[in-house]
XYZ file of C-alpha atoms in Angstrom:
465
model
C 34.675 20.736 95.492
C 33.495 23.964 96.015
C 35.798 26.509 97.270
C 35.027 29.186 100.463
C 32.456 31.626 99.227
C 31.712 29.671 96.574
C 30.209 31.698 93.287
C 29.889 34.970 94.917
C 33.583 35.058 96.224
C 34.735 34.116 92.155
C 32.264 36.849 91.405
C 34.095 39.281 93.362
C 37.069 38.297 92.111
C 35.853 39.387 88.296
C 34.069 42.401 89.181
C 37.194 43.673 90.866
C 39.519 43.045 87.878
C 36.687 44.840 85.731
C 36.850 48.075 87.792
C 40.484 49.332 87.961
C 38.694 52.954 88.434
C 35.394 54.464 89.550
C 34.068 55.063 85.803
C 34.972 51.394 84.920
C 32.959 50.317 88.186
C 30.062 51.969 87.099
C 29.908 50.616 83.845
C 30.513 46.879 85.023
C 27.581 47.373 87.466
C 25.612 49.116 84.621
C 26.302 46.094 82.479
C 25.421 43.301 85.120
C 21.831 45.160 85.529
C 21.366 45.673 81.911
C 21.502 41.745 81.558
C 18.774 42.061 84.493
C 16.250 43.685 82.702
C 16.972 47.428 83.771
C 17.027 50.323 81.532
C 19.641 53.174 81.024
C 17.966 56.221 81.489
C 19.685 59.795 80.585
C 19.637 62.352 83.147
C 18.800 65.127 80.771
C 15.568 63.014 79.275
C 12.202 62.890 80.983
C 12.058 59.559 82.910
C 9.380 57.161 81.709
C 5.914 56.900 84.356
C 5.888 52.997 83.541
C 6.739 50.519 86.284
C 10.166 48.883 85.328
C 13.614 48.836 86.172
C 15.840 51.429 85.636
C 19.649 52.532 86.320
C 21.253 56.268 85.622
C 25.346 57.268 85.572
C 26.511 60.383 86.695
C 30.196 59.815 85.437
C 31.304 57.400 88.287
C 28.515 57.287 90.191
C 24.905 55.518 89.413
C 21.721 54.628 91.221
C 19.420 51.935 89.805
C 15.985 50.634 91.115
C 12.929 48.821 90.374
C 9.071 49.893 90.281
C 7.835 46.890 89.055
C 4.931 45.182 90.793
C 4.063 48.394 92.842
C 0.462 48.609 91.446
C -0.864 44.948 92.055
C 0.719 45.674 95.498
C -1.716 48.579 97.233
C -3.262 51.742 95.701
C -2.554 55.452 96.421
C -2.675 56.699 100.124
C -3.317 53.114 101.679
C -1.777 52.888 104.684
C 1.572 50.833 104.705
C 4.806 50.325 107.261
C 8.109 51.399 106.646
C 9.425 47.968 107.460
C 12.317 48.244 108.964
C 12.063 47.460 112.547
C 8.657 46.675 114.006
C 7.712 49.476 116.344
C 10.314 51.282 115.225
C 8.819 51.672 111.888
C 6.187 54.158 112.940
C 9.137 56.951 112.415
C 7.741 57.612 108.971
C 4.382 56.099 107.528
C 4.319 54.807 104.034
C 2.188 55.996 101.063
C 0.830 52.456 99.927
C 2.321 51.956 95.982
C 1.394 55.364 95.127
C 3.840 57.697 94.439
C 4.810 58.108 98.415
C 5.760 54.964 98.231
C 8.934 55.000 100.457
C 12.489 53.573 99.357
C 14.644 51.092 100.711
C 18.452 52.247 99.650
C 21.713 50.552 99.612
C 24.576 52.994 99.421
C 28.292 52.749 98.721
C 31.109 54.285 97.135
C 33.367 53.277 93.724
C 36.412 55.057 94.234
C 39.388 53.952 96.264
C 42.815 55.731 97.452
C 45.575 55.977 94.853
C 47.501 58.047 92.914
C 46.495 60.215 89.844
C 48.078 61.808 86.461
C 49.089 65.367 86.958
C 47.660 67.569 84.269
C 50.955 68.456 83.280
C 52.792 65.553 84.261
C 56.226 65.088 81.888
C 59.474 65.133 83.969
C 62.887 63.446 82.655
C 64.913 63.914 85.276
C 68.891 62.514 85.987
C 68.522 60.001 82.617
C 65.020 58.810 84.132
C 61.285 59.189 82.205
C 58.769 60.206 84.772
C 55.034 61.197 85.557
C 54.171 63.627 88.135
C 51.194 61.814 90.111
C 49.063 62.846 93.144
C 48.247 61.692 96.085
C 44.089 60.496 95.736
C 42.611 59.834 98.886
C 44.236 57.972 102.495
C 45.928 56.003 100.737
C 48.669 53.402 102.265
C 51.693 55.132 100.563
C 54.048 52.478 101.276
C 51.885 50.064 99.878
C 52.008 51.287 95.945
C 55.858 51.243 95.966
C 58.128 48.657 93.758
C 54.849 47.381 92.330
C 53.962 47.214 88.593
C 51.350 49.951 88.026
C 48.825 50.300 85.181
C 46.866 53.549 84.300
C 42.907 53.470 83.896
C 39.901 55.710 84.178
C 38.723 58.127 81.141
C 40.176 60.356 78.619
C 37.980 63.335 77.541
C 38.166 64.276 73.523
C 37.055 66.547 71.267
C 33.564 65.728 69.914
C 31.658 68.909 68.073
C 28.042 66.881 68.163
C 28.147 66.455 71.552
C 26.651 69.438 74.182
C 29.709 70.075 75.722
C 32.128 69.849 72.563
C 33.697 66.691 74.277
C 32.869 63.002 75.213
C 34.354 60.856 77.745
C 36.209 57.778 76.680
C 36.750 54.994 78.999
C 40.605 53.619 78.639
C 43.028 51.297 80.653
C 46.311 50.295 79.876
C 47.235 46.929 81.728
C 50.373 46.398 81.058
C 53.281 46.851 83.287
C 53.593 50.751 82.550
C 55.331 52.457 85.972
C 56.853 51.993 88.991
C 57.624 53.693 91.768
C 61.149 52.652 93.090
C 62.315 52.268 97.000
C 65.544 53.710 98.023
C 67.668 50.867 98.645
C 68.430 50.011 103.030
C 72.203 51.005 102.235
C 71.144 54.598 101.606
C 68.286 54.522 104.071
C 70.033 52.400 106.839
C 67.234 53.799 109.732
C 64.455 53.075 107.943
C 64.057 49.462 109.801
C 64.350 51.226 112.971
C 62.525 54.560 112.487
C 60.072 53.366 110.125
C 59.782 54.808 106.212
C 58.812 58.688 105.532
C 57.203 59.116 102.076
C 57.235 62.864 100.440
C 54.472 62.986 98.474
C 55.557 65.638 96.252
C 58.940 64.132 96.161
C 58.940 60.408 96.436
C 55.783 59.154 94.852
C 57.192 60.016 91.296
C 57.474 56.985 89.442
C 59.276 55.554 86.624
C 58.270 54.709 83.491
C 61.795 55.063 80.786
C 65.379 55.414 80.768
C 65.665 57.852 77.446
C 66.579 60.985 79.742
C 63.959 62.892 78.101
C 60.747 62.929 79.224
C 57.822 61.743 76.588
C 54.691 64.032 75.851
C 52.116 62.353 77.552
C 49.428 63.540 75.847
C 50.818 62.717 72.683
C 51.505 59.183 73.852
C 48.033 58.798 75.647
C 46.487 59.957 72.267
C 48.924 57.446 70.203
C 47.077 54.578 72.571
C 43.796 55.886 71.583
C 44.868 56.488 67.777
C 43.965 59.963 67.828
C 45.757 63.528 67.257
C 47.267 64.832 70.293
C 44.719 68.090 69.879
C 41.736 65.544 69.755
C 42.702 65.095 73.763
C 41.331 67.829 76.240
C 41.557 66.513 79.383
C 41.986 63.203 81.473
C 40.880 61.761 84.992
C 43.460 58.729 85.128
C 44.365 56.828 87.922
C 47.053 54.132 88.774
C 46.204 50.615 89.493
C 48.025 47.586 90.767
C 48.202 45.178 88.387
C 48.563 41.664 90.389
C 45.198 40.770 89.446
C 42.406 40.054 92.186
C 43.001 36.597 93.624
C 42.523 33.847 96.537
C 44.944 33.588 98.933
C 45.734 30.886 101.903
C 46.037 26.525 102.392
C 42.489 26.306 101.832
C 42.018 29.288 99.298
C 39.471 30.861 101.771
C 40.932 34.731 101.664
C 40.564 36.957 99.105
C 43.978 39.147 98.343
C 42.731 42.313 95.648
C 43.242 46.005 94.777
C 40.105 48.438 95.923
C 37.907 45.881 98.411
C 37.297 49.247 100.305
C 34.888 49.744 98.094
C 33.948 47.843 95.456
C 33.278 44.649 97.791
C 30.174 46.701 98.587
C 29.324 47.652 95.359
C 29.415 44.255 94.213
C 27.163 43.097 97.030
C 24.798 46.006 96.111
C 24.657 44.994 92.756
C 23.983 41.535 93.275
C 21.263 42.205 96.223
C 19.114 44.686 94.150
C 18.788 41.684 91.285
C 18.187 39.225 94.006
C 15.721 41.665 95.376
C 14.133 42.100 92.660
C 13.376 38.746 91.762
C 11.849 38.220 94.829
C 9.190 40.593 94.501
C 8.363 38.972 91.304
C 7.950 35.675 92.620
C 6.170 37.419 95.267
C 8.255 36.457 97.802
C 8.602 39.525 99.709
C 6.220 40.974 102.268
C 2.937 43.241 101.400
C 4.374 46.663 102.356
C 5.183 48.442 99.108
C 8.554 49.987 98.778
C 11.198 50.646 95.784
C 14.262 49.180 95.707
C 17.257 51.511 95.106
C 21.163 51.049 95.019
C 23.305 54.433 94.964
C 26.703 54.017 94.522
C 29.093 57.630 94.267
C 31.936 58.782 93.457
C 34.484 60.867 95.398
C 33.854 59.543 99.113
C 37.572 59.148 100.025
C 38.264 62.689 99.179
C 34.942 63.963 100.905
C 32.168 63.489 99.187
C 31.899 67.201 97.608
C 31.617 67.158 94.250
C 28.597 66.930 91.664
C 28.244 63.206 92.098
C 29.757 62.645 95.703
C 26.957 61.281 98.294
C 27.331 65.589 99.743
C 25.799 65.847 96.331
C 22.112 66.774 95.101
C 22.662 62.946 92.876
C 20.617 60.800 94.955
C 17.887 63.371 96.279
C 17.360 64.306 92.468
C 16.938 60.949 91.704
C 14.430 60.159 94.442
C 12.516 63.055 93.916
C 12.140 62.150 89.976
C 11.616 58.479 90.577
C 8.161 60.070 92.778
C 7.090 63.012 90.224
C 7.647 60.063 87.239
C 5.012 58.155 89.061
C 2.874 61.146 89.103
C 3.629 62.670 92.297
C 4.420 66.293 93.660
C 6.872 67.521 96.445
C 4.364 66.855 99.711
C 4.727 63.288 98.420
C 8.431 63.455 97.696
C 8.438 64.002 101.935
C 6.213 61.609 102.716
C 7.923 58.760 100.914
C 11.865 59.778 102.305
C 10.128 60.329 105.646
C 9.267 56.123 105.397
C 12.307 55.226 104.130
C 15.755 53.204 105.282
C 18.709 53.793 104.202
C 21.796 51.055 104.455
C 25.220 52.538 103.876
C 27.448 49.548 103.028
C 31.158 50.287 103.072
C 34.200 47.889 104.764
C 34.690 47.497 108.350
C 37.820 46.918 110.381
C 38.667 43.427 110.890
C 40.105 43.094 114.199
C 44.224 41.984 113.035
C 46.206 39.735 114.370
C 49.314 41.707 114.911
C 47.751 44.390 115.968
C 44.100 43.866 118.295
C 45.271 46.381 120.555
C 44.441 49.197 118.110
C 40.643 48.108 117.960
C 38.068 48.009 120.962
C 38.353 44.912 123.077
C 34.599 44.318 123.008
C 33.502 44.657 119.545
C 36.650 42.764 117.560
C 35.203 42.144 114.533
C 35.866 38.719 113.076
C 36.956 37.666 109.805
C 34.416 35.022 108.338
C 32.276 36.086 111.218
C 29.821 37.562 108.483
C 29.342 41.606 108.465
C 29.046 44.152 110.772
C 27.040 47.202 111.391
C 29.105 50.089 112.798
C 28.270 52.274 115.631
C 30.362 55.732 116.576
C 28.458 57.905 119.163
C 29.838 60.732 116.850
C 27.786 60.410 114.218
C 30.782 59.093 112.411
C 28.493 56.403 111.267
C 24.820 57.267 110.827
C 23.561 54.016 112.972
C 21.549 54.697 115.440
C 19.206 52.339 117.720
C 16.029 52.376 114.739
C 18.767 51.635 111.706
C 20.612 48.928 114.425
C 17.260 46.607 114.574
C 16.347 46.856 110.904
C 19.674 45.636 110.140
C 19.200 43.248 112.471
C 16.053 41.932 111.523
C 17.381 41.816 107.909
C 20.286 39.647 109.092
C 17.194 37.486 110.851
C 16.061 37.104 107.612
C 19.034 36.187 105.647
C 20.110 33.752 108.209
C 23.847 35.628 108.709
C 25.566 36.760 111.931
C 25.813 40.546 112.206
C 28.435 41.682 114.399
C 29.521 45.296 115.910
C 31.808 47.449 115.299
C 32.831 50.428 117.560
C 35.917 52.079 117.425
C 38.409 52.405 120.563
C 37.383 55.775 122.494
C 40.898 57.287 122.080
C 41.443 56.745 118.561
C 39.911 58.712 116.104
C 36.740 56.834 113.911
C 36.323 56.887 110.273
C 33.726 57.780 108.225
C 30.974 56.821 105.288
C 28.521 58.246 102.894
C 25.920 57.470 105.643
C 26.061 60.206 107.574
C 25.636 62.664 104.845
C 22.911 60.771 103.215
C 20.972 60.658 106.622
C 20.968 64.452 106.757
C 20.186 64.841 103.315
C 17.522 62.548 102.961
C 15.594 62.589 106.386
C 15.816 59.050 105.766
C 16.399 56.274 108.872
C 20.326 55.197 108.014
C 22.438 52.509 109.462
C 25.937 51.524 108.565
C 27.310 48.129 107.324
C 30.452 46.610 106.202
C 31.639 43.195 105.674
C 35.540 42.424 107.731
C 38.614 42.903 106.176
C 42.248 44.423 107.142
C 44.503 46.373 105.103
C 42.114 48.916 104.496
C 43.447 51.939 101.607
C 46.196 49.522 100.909
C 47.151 49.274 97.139
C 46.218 45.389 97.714
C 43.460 44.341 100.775
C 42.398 41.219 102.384
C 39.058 39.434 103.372
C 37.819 36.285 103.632
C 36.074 34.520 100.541
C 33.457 33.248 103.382
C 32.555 36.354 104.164
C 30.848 37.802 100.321
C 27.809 35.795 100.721
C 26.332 36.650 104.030
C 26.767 40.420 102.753
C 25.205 39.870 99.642
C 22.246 38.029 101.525
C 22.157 40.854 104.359
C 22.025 43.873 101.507
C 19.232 41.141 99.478
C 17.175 40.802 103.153
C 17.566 44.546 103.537
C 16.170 45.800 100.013
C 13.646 42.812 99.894
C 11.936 42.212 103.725
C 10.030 39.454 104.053
């Protein structure tokens, strides 16, 4: 018998344990489209003018879409729809399959809170081994104590035929490495009462020997990766729960797993730009040209930033080459992000059990209700009313509920890539996330039934009828 959520929910399950950090998540996603059909492209190599599918990394970010098809669709300045939601469309005008063809964008994120190697992290401290970590993110702090903790994410060595003199290697170490130990109730007798204060500088140093005298980490990180201690420059590594990704419950319909918040998303990207795809070459998808695109970044927990954060110049490069590949200039770079939609798809706030005061009273968010789009009069989240009815309409055509989410008025709201992508794009942007509680926990819960209406709302979204 099949279980909740069926294939997708077991396909969750195995992309999660793939991507224990952001550079690992990229690469899984990279491999999953390769076996698609797309094509690695280089960012420092001219980008081929042939339709096809393609997919570029930035370190842990990467954007991916498809061409294919575009010229049996329409020609050069034909008139065309931006197709999100009916009326509503006439906010931008597309440029037929020329190269103003606008874009239809799913967006999301591949990092998650946690904690991360100092650069100079050797302590040995009162007969104890250490490693100085910090803090990465919001993360739950209580949540990544007494657990067994691996170390993943990439190790950068010396390499003298490479540009920079170094290449990234991508490393993990899954077995049960450190731990962070509680202070034991007898010594911290109020904690029950008045609730458990976590140092970060002081508490969040974990185990990992009982020598007294701390071990060169370098030298030990270069033992794992049987090279000379010189050969290592430098290292973004990250700790990771190791319980692996699993379902939880009587019926096995929740899912219980490290970094839902936001590689859920991811995965649901991934899968609805293949699905999308092979619906435009079965022709099942409506005349109105468009490309297909999935962004995912880097760095949104800590702000979004950096060289490959959605604040970033990534994903208007990329948009801008995809159009001069095709043999466009800027005035059609405009035109085609002036017809586009954008779909930011990151968690949402299941309404909890324990807890359904701290969420508004009349937009609870259900678990296995299917996902929601979220709303903050703030601009906290880019929705507004034109981004609400295409992601309705795409929801009408996947056959899913959508539900609402809007935080309570005096609490403060969270926030996505969406926002940032609206203003740097110009493009139409609403924001999505499928339910789940525990959010920036070291371990998260949502239901398995929920994975496939977001895969089929992200697949309606990228591929309208």
């Amino acid at each position: 018998m099949e279980l909740p959520g069926g294939p997708e929910a077991d396909g969750l399950l195995a992309y999660v344990d793939a991507a224990p950090s952001p550079y690992h998540a990229v690469a899984a996603v990279r491999d999953r489209l390769r076996e698609a059909g797309f094509t690695e492209l280089e960012e420092t190599a001219a980008w081929p003018s042939a339709p096809g599918r393609y997919v570029v990394l930035r370190e842990g970010s990467l954007a991916a879409w498809s061409t294919e098809h575009l010229e049996a669709v329409g020609s050069a300045g034909s008139a065309g729809s931006a197709g999100g939601a009916g009326s509503a469309g006439s906010a931008g005008s597309a440029g037929g399959a020329g190269p103003a063809t606008p874009f239809r964008i799913v967006g999301g994120h591949t990092d998650s809170p946690n904690l991360r190697v100092k650069p100079r992290p050797d302590l040995a401290r009162l007969g104890w081994d250490q490693l100085a970590l910090e803090v990465y993110g919001g993360p739950l702090l209580n949540s990544w104590l007494d657990r067994d903790l691996g170390l993943s994410g990439r190790v950068l060595v010396r390499d003298p035929g490479t540009a920079y003199g170094a290449r990234a290697l991508l490393w993990r170490h899954d077995e049960p490495l450190l731990r962070i130990p509680q202070l034991a109730i007898h010594l911290d007798r109020g904690v029950t009462e008045h609730g458990l204060t976590l140092n970060p500088q002081t508490h969040l140093v974990p185990v990992w020997g009982a020598t007294g005298s701390a071990p060169d980490f370098r030298s030990w990180l270069a033992g794992e990766l049987d090279l000379a201690p010189e050969a290592v420059l430098a290292w973004d590594l990250m700790t990771h729960d190791l319980t692996p990704a699993a379902r939880l419950g009587r019926v096995q319909d929740l899912i219980a797993a490290p970094r839902l918040d936001n590689l859920a998303s991811a995965y649901a990207g991934c899968r609805a730009l293949i699905a999308a795809c092979e619906r435009r070459a079965s022709g099942a998808t409506g005349r109105t040209p468009y490309v297909p695109l999935l962004v995912l970044f880097d760095h949104e927990e800590v702000g979004s930033t950096t060289n490959r954060g959605g604040d970033s110049q990534f994903l208007p490069a990329v948009l801008e080459r995809i159009v001069l590949a095709r043999g466009g200039e800027r005035a059609d770079v405009l035109r085609a992000l002036a017809g586009s939609l954008v779909c930011s798809a990151d968690m949402a706030h299941a309404v909890h059990p324990n807890y359904a005061e701290r969420l508004d009273p009349q937009h609870h968010v259900l678990v296995g209700g299917g996902p929601a789009v979220k709303v903050n009069s703030k601009a906290r989240y880019a929705s507004d009313a034109t981004g609400i009815a295409a992601a309705r309409l795409a929801a009408e055509q996947a056959g899913v509920g959508l539900q609402t989410f809007v935080s309570r008025g005096d609490l403060p709201c969270g926030s996505t890539i969406g926002p940032m992508t609206a203003a740097l794009t110009g493009a139409i942007t609403v924001d999505v996330g499928a339910p789940m509680l525990s959010m920036h926990s070291a371990r998260e819960l949502m239901a398995a039934a929920d994975v496939p209406p977001y895969v089929a709302l992200l697949t309606a979204f990228l591929a309208p009828a």
